PDB file of C-alpha atoms in Angstrom:
ATOM      1  CA  MET K   5       0.110   7.046  18.899  1.00 63.00           C
ATOM      2  CA  ALA K   6      -1.080   9.326  16.209  1.00 74.00           C
ATOM      3  CA  PHE K   7       0.469   8.966  12.975  1.00 86.00           C
ATOM      4  CA  ARG K   8       1.155  12.015  10.419  1.00 90.00           C
ATOM      5  CA  HIS K   9      -0.572  11.717   7.127  1.00 95.00           C
ATOM      6  CA  PRO K  10      -0.024  14.167   4.445  1.00 96.00           C
ATOM      7  CA  ASP K  11      -3.233  16.339   3.398  1.00 97.00           C
ATOM      8  CA  ARG K  12      -4.769  15.444  -0.166  1.00 97.00           C
ATOM      9  CA  ASP K  13      -3.106  18.380  -1.701  1.00 97.00           C
ATOM     10  CA  GLN K  14       0.354  17.265  -0.116  1.00 97.00           C
ATOM     11  CA  ILE K  15       0.371  13.830  -1.815  1.00 98.00           C
ATOM     12  CA  ARG K  16       3.164  13.824  -4.557  1.00 98.00           C
ATOM     13  CA  ILE K  17       3.007  11.487  -7.569  1.00 98.00           C
ATOM     14  CA  GLU K  18       6.609  10.606  -7.119  1.00 98.00           C
ATOM     15  CA  ASP K  19       6.119   9.472  -3.723  1.00 98.00           C
ATOM     16  CA  VAL K  20       3.082   7.378  -4.648  1.00 98.00           C
ATOM     17  CA  LEU K  21       4.940   5.615  -7.562  1.00 98.00           C
ATOM     18  CA  SER K  22       7.932   5.250  -5.378  1.00 97.00           C
ATOM     19  CA  ALA K  23       5.746   3.426  -2.653  1.00 97.00           C
ATOM     20  CA  LEU K  24       3.948   1.275  -5.161  1.00 97.00           C
ATOM     21  CA  GLY K  25       7.385   0.411  -6.933  1.00 96.00           C
ATOM     22  CA  ASN K  26       7.996  -2.073  -4.064  1.00 95.00           C
ATOM     23  CA  GLY K  27       6.299  -5.657  -4.508  1.00 93.00           C
ATOM     24  CA  VAL K  28       5.538  -5.715  -0.899  1.00 94.00           C
ATOM     25  CA  ARG K  29       3.825  -2.508  -0.657  1.00 96.00           C
ATOM     26  CA  LEU K  30       2.014  -2.992  -4.121  1.00 96.00           C
ATOM     27  CA  SER K  31       0.577  -6.388  -2.501  1.00 95.00           C
ATOM     28  CA  VAL K  32      -0.518  -4.573   0.578  1.00 96.00           C
ATOM     29  CA  VAL K  33      -2.546  -2.057  -1.447  1.00 97.00           C
ATOM     30  CA  ARG K  34      -4.021  -5.046  -3.411  1.00 96.00           C
ATOM     31  CA  ILE K  35      -5.290  -6.446  -0.188  1.00 96.00           C
ATOM     32  CA  LEU K  36      -6.426  -3.235   1.028  1.00 97.00           C
ATOM     33  CA  ASP K  37      -8.334  -2.331  -2.236  1.00 96.00           C
ATOM     34  CA  ALA K  38     -11.033  -4.818  -1.251  1.00 91.00           C
ATOM     35  CA  GLY K  39     -12.325  -1.988   0.776  1.00 90.00           C
ATOM     36  CA  GLY K  40     -12.872  -1.416   4.405  1.00 91.00           C
ATOM     37  CA  GLU K  41     -10.597  -1.206   7.265  1.00 94.00           C
ATOM     38  CA  HIS K  42      -8.063  -3.908   7.787  1.00 95.00           C
ATOM     39  CA  ASN K  43      -5.828  -4.549  10.729  1.00 93.00           C
ATOM     40  CA  CYS K  44      -2.196  -5.195  10.186  1.00 91.00           C
ATOM     41  CA  THR K  45      -2.127  -8.559  11.458  1.00 90.00           C
ATOM     42  CA  SER K  46      -4.601  -9.784   8.851  1.00 93.00           C
ATOM     43  CA  VAL K  47      -2.606  -8.136   6.170  1.00 94.00           C
ATOM     44  CA  LEU K  48       0.363  -9.968   7.381  1.00 93.00           C
ATOM     45  CA  ASN K  49      -1.255 -13.143   7.633  1.00 93.00           C
ATOM     46  CA  THR K  50      -2.645 -12.675   3.938  1.00 94.00           C
ATOM     47  CA  LEU K  51       0.990 -11.813   2.916  1.00 93.00           C
ATOM     48  CA  GLY K  52       2.440 -14.932   4.690  1.00 92.00           C
ATOM     49  CA  ILE K  53       4.903 -12.415   6.719  1.00 90.00           C
ATOM     50  CA  THR K  54       5.237 -13.543  10.550  1.00 83.00           C
ATOM     51  CA  ALA K  55       7.294 -10.586  11.859  1.00 81.00           C
ATOM     52  CA  LYS K  56       5.247  -7.141  12.418  1.00 80.00           C
ATOM     53  CA  SER K  57       8.529  -5.639  12.656  1.00 83.00           C
ATOM     54  CA  THR K  58       9.447  -6.359   9.269  1.00 79.00           C
ATOM     55  CA  MET K  59       6.612  -4.180   7.768  1.00 89.00           C
ATOM     56  CA  THR K  60       7.265  -1.184   9.873  1.00 90.00           C
ATOM     57  CA  HIS K  61       9.103   0.386   7.164  1.00 92.00           C
ATOM     58  CA  HIS K  62       6.366  -0.616   4.631  1.00 94.00           C
ATOM     59  CA  TRP K  63       3.526   0.899   6.582  1.00 94.00           C
ATOM     60  CA  ARG K  64       5.398   4.291   7.078  1.00 95.00           C
ATOM     61  CA  VAL K  65       6.342   4.795   3.239  1.00 96.00           C
ATOM     62  CA  LEU K  66       2.645   4.064   2.330  1.00 97.00           C
ATOM     63  CA  ARG K  67       1.485   6.415   4.821  1.00 97.00           C
ATOM     64  CA  ASP K  68       3.909   8.962   4.137  1.00 97.00           C
ATOM     65  CA  SER K  69       3.216   8.928   0.597  1.00 97.00           C
ATOM     66  CA  GLY K  70      -0.509   9.233   1.388  1.00 98.00           C
ATOM     67  CA  VAL K  71      -1.353   5.873   0.054  1.00 98.00           C
ATOM     68  CA  ILE K  72      -2.882   4.860   3.066  1.00 98.00           C
ATOM     69  CA  TRP K  73      -4.472   5.863   6.246  1.00 96.00           C
ATOM     70  CA  GLN K  74      -3.026   4.024   9.550  1.00 95.00           C
ATOM     71  CA  GLN K  75      -4.912   4.626  12.733  1.00 93.00           C
ATOM     72  CA  PRO K  76      -4.438   3.128  16.184  1.00 91.00           C
ATOM     73  CA  SER K  77      -7.065   0.748  17.182  1.00 90.00           C
ATOM     74  CA  GLY K  78      -6.476  -0.829  20.779  1.00 90.00           C
ATOM     75  CA  ARG K  79      -3.406  -2.855  20.494  1.00 88.00           C
ATOM     76  CA  GLU K  80      -3.464  -2.854  16.575  1.00 88.00           C
ATOM     77  CA  ASN K  81      -3.542  -0.472  13.745  1.00 91.00           C
ATOM     78  CA  LEU K  82      -6.272  -0.395  11.124  1.00 95.00           C
ATOM     79  CA  LEU K  83      -5.308   0.332   7.446  1.00 96.00           C
ATOM     80  CA  VAL K  84      -7.446   1.950   4.782  1.00 97.00           C
ATOM     81  CA  LEU K  85      -6.579   2.662   1.133  1.00 98.00           C
ATOM     82  CA  ARG K  86      -6.888   6.277   0.388  1.00 98.00           C
ATOM     83  CA  ARG K  87      -8.407   5.676  -2.575  1.00 97.00           C
ATOM     84  CA  ASP K  88     -10.639   8.853  -2.961  1.00 97.00           C
ATOM     85  CA  ASP K  89      -7.701  10.950  -2.245  1.00 98.00           C
ATOM     86  CA  LEU K  90      -5.491   9.322  -4.667  1.00 98.00           C
ATOM     87  CA  GLU K  91      -8.524   9.432  -7.382  1.00 98.00           C
ATOM     88  CA  ALA K  92      -9.090  13.340  -6.803  1.00 98.00           C
ATOM     89  CA  ARG K  93      -5.164  13.927  -7.113  1.00 98.00           C
ATOM     90  CA  TYR K  94      -4.356  11.457 -10.065  1.00 98.00           C
ATOM     91  CA  PRO K  95      -7.318  10.147 -11.632  1.00 98.00           C
ATOM     92  CA  GLY K  96      -7.185   6.636 -12.892  1.00 97.00           C
ATOM     93  CA  LEU K  97      -3.566   5.889 -11.633  1.00 97.00           C
ATOM     94  CA  LEU K  98      -4.528   3.536  -8.893  1.00 97.00           C
ATOM     95  CA  ASP K  99      -6.798   1.614 -11.326  1.00 97.00           C
ATOM     96  CA  ALA K 100      -3.932   1.533 -13.713  1.00 97.00           C
ATOM     97  CA  ILE K 101      -1.320   0.278 -11.457  1.00 97.00           C
ATOM     98  CA  LEU K 102      -3.709  -2.212  -9.927  1.00 96.00           C
ATOM     99  CA  SER K 103      -4.735  -3.380 -13.335  1.00 95.00           C
ATOM    100  CA  GLY K 104      -0.946  -3.708 -14.456  1.00 94.00           C
ATOM    101  CA  ALA K 105      -0.508  -5.943 -11.186  1.00 92.00           C
ATOM    102  CA  ARG K 106      -3.188  -8.117 -12.045  1.00 89.00           C
ATOM    103  CA  ALA K 107      -1.923  -8.615 -15.778  1.00 90.00           C
ATOM    104  CA  ASP K 108       1.648  -9.022 -14.548  1.00 89.00           C
ATOM    105  CA  ASP K 109       0.276 -12.104 -12.601  1.00 85.00           C
ATOM    106  CA  ALA K 110      -1.603 -13.490 -15.705  1.00 86.00           C
ATOM    107  CA  VAL K 111       1.829 -13.708 -17.511  1.00 84.00           C
ATOM    108  CA  GLN K 112       4.221 -16.771 -16.622  1.00 63.00           C
ATOM    109  CA  ARG K 113       7.596 -15.368 -15.936  1.00 64.00           C
ATOM    110  CA  PRO K 114      10.610 -17.466 -17.150  1.00 58.00           C
ATOM    111  CA  ASP K 115      12.686 -18.926 -14.422  1.00 59.00           C
ATOM    112  CA  ARG K 116      16.441 -18.112 -14.317  1.00 55.00           C
ATOM    113  CA  THR K 117      17.323 -20.643 -16.897  1.00 56.00           C
ATOM    114  CA  GLY K 118      15.107 -18.989 -19.374  1.00 56.00           C
ATOM    115  CA  SER K 119      12.119 -21.619 -19.630  1.00 54.00           C
ATOM    116  CA  ALA K 120       8.654 -20.775 -18.231  1.00 55.00           C
ATOM    117  CA  ALA K 121       8.125 -21.443 -14.453  1.00 51.00           C
TER     118      ALA K 121
END
């Protein structure tokens, strides 16, 4: 099975921002930002998601937006962050988003009662 990926010049800012505006997809990108190829199962295990079918939609959104490469490899799919393409299209955007995500992690969010969690 071959997947369709947009060419670098077809990547659109609104698609990238929409894809990365979802917490699960942002977590995937944070994992892939470590570099190299990652198989889907290793990413699912890192996220603590047990059902592969849960991620089908997320893989498609990330792939169609130009954020990741997804390539079949045997019975698995390999995922790679398209960092070079994103940096060429929108310099500094990915780093800013990932930096913001790390900063959000450092902030304790209040629980529903209004006290710190």
